[in-house]
Coordinates of C-alpha atoms and ligand atoms in Angstrom, one line a residue:
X1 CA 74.2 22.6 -96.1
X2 CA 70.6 21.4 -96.1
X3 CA 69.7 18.1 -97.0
X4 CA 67.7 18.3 -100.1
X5 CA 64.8 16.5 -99.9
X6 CA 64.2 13.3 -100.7
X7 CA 61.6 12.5 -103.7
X8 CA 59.6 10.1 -101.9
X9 CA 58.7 13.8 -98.9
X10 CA 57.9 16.5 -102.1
X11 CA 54.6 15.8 -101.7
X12 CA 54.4 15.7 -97.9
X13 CA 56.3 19.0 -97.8
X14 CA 53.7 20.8 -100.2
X15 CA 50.5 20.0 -98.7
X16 CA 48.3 22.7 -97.9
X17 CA 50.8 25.3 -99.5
X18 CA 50.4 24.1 -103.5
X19 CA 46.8 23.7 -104.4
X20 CA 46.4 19.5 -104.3
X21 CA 45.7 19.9 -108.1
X22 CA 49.4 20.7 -108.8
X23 CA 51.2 18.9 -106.5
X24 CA 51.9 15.9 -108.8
X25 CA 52.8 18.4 -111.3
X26 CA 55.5 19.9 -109.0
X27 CA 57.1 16.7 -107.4
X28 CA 57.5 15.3 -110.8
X29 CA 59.1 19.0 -112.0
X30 CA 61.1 18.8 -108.7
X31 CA 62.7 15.2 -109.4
X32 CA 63.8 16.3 -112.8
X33 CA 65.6 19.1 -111.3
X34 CA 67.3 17.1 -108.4
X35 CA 68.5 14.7 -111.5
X36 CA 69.8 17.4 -113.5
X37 CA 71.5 18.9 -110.0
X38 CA 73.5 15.8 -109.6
X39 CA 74.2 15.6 -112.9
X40 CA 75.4 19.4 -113.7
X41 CA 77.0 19.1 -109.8
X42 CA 74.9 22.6 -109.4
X43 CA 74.5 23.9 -105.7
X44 CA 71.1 25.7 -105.9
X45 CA 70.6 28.7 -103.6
X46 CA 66.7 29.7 -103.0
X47 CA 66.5 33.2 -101.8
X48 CA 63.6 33.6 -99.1
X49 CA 60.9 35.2 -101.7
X50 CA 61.2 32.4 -104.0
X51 CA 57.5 30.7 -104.6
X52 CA 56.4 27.7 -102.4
X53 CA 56.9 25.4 -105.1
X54 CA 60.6 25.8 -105.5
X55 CA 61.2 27.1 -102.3
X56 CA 60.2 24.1 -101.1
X57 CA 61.6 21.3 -103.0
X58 CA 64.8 22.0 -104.8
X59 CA 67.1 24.7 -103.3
X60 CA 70.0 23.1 -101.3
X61 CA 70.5 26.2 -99.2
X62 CA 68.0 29.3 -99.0
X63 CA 68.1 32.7 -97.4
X64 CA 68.3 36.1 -97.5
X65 CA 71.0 38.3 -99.2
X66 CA 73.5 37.8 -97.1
X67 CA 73.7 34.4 -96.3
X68 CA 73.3 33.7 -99.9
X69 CA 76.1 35.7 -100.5
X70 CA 77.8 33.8 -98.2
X71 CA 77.5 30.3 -99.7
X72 CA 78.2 31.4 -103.3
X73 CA 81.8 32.7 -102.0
X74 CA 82.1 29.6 -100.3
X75 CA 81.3 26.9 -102.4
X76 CA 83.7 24.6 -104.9
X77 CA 80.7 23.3 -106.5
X78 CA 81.4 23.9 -110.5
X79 CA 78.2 25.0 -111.4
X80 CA 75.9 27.9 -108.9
X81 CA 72.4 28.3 -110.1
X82 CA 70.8 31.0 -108.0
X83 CA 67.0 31.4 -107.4
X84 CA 66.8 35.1 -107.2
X85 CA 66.8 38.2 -108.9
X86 CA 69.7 39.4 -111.6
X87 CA 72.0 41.5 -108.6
X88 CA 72.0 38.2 -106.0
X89 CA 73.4 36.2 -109.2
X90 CA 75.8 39.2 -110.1
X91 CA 76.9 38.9 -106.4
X92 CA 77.9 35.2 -107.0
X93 CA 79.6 35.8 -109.9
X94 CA 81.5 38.7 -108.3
X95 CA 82.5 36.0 -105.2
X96 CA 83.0 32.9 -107.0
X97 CA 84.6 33.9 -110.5
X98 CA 85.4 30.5 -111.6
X99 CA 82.0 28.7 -111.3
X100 CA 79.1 28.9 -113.2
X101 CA 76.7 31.0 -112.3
X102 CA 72.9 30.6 -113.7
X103 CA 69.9 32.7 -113.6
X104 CA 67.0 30.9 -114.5
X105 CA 65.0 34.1 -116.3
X106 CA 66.2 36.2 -118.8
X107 CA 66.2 39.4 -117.1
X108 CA 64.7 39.0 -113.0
X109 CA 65.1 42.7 -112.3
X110 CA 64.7 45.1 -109.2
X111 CA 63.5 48.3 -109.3
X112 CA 65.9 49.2 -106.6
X113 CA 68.8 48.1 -109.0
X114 CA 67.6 49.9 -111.5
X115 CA 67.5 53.2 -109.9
X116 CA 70.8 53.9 -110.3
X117 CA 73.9 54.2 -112.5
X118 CA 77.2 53.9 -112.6
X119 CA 77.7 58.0 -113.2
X120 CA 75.6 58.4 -111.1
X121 CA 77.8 57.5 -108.1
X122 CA 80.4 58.9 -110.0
X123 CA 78.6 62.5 -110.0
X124 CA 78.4 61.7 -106.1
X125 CA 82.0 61.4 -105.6
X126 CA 82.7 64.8 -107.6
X127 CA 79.8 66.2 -105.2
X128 CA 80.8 65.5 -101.6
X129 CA 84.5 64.5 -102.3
X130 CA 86.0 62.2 -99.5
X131 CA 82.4 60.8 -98.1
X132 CA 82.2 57.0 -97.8
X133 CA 79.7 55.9 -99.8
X134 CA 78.2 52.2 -99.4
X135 CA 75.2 50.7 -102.0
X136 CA 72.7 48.5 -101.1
X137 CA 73.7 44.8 -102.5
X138 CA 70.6 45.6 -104.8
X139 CA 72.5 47.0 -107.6
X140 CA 74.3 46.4 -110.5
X141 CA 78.2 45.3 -110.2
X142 CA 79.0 48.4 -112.2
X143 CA 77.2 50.5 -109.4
X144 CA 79.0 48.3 -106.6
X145 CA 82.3 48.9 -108.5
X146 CA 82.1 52.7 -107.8
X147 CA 81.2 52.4 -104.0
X148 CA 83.6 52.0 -100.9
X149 CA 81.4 48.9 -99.2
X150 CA 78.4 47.0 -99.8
X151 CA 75.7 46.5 -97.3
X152 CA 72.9 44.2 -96.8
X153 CA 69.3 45.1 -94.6
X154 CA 70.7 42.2 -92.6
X155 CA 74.0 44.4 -91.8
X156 CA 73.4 48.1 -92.8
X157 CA 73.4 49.5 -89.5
X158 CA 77.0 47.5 -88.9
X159 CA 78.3 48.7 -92.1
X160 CA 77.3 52.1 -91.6
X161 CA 78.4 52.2 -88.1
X162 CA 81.5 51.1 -89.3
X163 CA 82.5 54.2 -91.2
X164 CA 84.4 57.3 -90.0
X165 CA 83.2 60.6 -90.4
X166 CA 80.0 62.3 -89.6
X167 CA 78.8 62.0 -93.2
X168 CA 77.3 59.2 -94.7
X169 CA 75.9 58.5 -98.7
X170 CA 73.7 55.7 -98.4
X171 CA 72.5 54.3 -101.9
X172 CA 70.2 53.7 -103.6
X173 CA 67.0 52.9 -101.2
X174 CA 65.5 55.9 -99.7
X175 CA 63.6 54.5 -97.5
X176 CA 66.0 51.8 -96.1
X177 CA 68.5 54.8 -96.0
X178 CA 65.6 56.5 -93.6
X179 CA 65.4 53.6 -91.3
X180 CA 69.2 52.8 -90.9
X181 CA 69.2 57.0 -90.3
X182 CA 66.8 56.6 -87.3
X183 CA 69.2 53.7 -86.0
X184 CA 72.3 55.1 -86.3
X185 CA 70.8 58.9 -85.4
X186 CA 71.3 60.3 -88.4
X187 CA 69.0 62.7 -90.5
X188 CA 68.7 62.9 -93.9
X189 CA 69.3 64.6 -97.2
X190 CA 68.2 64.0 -100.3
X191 CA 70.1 66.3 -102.8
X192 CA 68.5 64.5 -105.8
X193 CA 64.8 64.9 -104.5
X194 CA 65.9 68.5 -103.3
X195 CA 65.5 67.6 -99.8
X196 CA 68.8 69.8 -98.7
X197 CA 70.5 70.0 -95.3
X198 CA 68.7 71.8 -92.3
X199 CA 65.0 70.2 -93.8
X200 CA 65.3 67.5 -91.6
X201 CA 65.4 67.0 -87.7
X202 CA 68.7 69.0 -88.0
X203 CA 69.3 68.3 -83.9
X204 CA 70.8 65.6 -85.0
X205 CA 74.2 66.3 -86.1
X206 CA 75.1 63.6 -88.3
X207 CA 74.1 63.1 -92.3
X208 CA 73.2 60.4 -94.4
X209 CA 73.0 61.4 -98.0
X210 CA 70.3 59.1 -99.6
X211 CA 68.6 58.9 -103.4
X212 CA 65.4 58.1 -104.6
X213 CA 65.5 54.7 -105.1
X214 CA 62.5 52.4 -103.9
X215 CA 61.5 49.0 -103.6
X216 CA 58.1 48.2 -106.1
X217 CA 56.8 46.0 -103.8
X218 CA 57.3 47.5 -100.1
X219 CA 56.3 51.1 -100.9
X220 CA 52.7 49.9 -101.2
X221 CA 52.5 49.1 -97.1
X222 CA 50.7 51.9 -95.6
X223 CA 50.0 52.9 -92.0
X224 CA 46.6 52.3 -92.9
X225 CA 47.0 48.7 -93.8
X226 CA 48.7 48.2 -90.0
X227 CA 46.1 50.3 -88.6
X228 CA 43.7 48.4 -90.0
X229 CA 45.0 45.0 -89.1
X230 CA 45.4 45.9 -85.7
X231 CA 41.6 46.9 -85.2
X232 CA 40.8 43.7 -86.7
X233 CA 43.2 41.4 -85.4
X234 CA 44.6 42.7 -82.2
X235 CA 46.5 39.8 -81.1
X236 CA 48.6 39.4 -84.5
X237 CA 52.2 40.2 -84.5
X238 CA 52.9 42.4 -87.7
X239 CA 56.7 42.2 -89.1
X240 CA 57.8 44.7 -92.3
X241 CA 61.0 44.6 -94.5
X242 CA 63.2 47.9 -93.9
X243 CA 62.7 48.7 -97.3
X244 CA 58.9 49.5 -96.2
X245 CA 58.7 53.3 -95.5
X246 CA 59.9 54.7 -91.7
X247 CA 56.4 55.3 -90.6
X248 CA 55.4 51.6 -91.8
X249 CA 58.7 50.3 -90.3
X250 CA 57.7 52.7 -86.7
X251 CA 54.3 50.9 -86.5
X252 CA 55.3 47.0 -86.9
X253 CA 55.9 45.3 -83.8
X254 CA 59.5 43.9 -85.5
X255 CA 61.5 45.0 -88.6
X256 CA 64.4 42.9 -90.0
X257 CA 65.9 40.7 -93.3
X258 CA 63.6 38.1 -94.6
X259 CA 65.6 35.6 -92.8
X260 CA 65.6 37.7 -89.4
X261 CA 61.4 38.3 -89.9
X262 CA 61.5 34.4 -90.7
X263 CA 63.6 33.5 -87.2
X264 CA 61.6 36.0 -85.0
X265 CA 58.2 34.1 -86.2
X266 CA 59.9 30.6 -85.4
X267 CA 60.8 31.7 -82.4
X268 CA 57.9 33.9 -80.8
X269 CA 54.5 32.9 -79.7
X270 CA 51.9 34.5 -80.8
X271 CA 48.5 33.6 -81.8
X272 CA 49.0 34.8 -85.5
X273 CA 51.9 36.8 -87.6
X274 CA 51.3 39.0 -90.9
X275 CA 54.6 40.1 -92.7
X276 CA 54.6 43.2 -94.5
X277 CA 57.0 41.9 -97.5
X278 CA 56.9 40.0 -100.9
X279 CA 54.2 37.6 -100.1
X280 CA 55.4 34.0 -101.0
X281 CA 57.5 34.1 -98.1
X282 CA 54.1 34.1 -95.8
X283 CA 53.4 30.6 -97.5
X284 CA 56.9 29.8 -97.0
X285 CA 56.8 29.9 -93.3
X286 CA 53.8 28.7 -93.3
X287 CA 55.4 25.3 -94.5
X288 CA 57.6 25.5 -92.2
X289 CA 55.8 26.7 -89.2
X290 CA 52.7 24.2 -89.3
X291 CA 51.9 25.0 -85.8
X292 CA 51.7 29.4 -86.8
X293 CA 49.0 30.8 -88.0
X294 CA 49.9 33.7 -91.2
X295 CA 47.5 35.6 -91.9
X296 CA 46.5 35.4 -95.7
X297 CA 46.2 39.4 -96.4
X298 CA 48.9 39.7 -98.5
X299 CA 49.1 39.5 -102.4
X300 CA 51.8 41.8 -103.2
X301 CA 54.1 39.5 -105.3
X302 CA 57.7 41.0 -106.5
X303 CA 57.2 40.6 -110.3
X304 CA 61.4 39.9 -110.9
X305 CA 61.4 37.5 -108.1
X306 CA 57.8 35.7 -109.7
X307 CA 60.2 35.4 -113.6
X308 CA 62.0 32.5 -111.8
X309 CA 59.5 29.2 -110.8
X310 CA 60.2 25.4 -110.4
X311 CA 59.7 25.1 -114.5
X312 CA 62.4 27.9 -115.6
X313 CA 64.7 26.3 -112.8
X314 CA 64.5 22.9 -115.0
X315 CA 64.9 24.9 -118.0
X316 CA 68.1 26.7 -116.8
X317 CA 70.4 23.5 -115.8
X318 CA 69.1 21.2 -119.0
X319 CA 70.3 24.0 -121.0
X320 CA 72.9 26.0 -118.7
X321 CA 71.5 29.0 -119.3
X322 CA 71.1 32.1 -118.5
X323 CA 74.6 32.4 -117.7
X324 CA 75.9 35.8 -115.6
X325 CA 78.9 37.2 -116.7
X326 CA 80.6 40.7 -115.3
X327 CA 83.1 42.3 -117.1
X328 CA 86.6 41.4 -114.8
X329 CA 87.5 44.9 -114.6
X330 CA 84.1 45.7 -113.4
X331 CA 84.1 42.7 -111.1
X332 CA 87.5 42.9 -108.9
X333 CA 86.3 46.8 -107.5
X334 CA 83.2 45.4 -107.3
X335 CA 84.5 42.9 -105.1
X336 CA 86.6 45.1 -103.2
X337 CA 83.0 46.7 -101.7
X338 CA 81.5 43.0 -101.2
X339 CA 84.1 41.8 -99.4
X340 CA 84.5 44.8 -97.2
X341 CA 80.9 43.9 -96.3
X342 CA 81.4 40.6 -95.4
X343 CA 84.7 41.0 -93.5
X344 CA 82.9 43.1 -91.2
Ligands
13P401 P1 66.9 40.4 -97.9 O1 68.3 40.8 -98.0 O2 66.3 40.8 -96.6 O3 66.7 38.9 -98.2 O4 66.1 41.2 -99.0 C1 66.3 41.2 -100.3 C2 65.3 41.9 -101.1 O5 65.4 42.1 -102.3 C3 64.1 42.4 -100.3 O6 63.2 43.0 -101.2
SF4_402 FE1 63.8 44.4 -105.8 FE2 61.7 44.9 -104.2 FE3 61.7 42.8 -105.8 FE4 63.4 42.9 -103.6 S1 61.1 42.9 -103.6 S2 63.9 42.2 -105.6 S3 63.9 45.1 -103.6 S4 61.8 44.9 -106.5

């Protein structure tokens, strides 16, 4: 576990990333929440998108998906507050039954999430009987409940690799399904947009059966924007999520989990980085990476991840709220997919 950080280095650790006006502000928000964290015995888990402010100050482990996941199963502290979006505390819940789990914000969707049902998978099943069929972790538990294994974009080619058969559903991200399609050499079908088999590059004789499902924030990255960048800025490295569409994910010079985009910039030099993902996580290598330069073009903020700053964190352990609950029906075949996943 990280150390959280002592009181007396908030305000060292924030300079230059919160504007100077607010950095009293947040220390003295940030030293409430450590007291209440001792008090509640909370383990806070920061996910990677989370603003500077929080990011920075209270979490006692951050990451992406999967290694949040990880932590939550993992962990005997009584109380799991979870800096993230509505699914990533589901996830938790669905690991850990017997802790509390917290959201601070009432709702902290994903559009991804919300894509899909529960009959929907179901129709699926009655469709193409005897396919394995494995859901992005950003869904619902009743979605993850209907699935035979979970995968992360940290693990998708693994898990899909993993199956047998030369038929694949992959839900509910199209374009992530595209991308882990191109890795595993795959092409695609989308029986929901009408995209049926033999439209794609049909030399390929393996299928992945996708849906519609896209991620608010990454579908906005064009070609242009890289194209432009690159006439600009030669020398910059440019890294994209692989829920950014194929041709976006084709042109960057690396594509990978926010925690693999955040180790290839620590660990690469280059004169100057820009990510093609939710943007607080730019300033939040920039805190980290004093000697890297980001650049600043980004300002495409995830609106469920942005419900959730340092103030509603406070909020959420003085008044243990909100809690996740999943219904335990629901929650042991949900589990069945998750741990599937992380066995793997
Ligand atoms: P990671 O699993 O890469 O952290 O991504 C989660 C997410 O919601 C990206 O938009
Ligand atoms: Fe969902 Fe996209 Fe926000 Fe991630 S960035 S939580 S996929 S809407």
């Amino acid at each position: 576990m990280q150390p959280t950080l002592a009181a007396d280095r908030l305000e060292e650790r924030l300079a230059g990333i919160v504007p100077e006006i607010e950095i009293a502000a947040t220390a003295e928000l940030a030293r409430e929440v450590l007291a209440l964290k001792e008090e509640r015995q909370a383990l806070i888990l920061g996910h990677n998108y989370m603003e500077a402010a929080l990011f920075n100050t209270v979490p006692d482990i951050t990451g992406d998906s999967l290694e949040l996941c990880r932590k939550a199963a993992e962990t005997d502290f009584p109380v799991i507050l979870f800096c993230g979006v509505r699914f990533m505390a589901e996830t938790a819940k669905i690991l850990n039954p017997t802790r509390t789990v917290l959201l601070p914000a009432e709702k902290a969707g994903c559009s991804l999430a919300e894509s899909i049902t529960a009959e929907d998978v179901r129709q699926l099943r009655r469709d193409y009987p005897g396919v394995p069929i494995v859901a992005y972790v950003n869904t619902y538990a009743d979605v993850k409940a209907e699935v035979d294994i979970c995968c992360t974009s940290g693990n998708a080619v693994r898990v899909v690799e993993s199956l047998p058969g030369d038929t694949v559903i992959f839900l509910p991200d199209e374009y992530l399904a595209r991308n882990v399609a191109r890795e595993t050499g795959r092409h695609v079908i989308l029986p929901q947009k009408g995209v049926l088999p033999g439209s794609g590059d049909t030399e390929l004789q393996k299928v992945m059966i996708g849906w519609g499902g896209r991620c608010e924030v990454h579908e906005q990255f064009t070609t242009d924007d890289i194209a432009s960048v690159r006439r600009q800025h030669p020398e910059t490295i440019i890294l994209a999520h692989p829920e950014c569409s194929p041709e976006v994910c084709e042109a960057v010079d690396f594509s990978g989990s926010t925690s693999e985009m955040i180790r290839f910039v620590r660990e690469t030099e280059a004169p100057s980085f820009l990510l093609l993902t939710e943007c607080s996580m730019g300033d939040n290598i920039a805190a980290a990476n004093r000697d890297k330069t980001m650049l600043g073009l980004c300002s495409v903020r995830c609106p469920h991840m942005n419900e959730i700053r340092l103030v509603d964190v406070r909020n959420s352990l003085r008044d243990m709220r909100q809690e996740i609950t999943v219904p335990e029906d629901i929650r042991l075949r949900a589990l069945k997919s998750v741990e599937r996943m992380l066995e793997l």
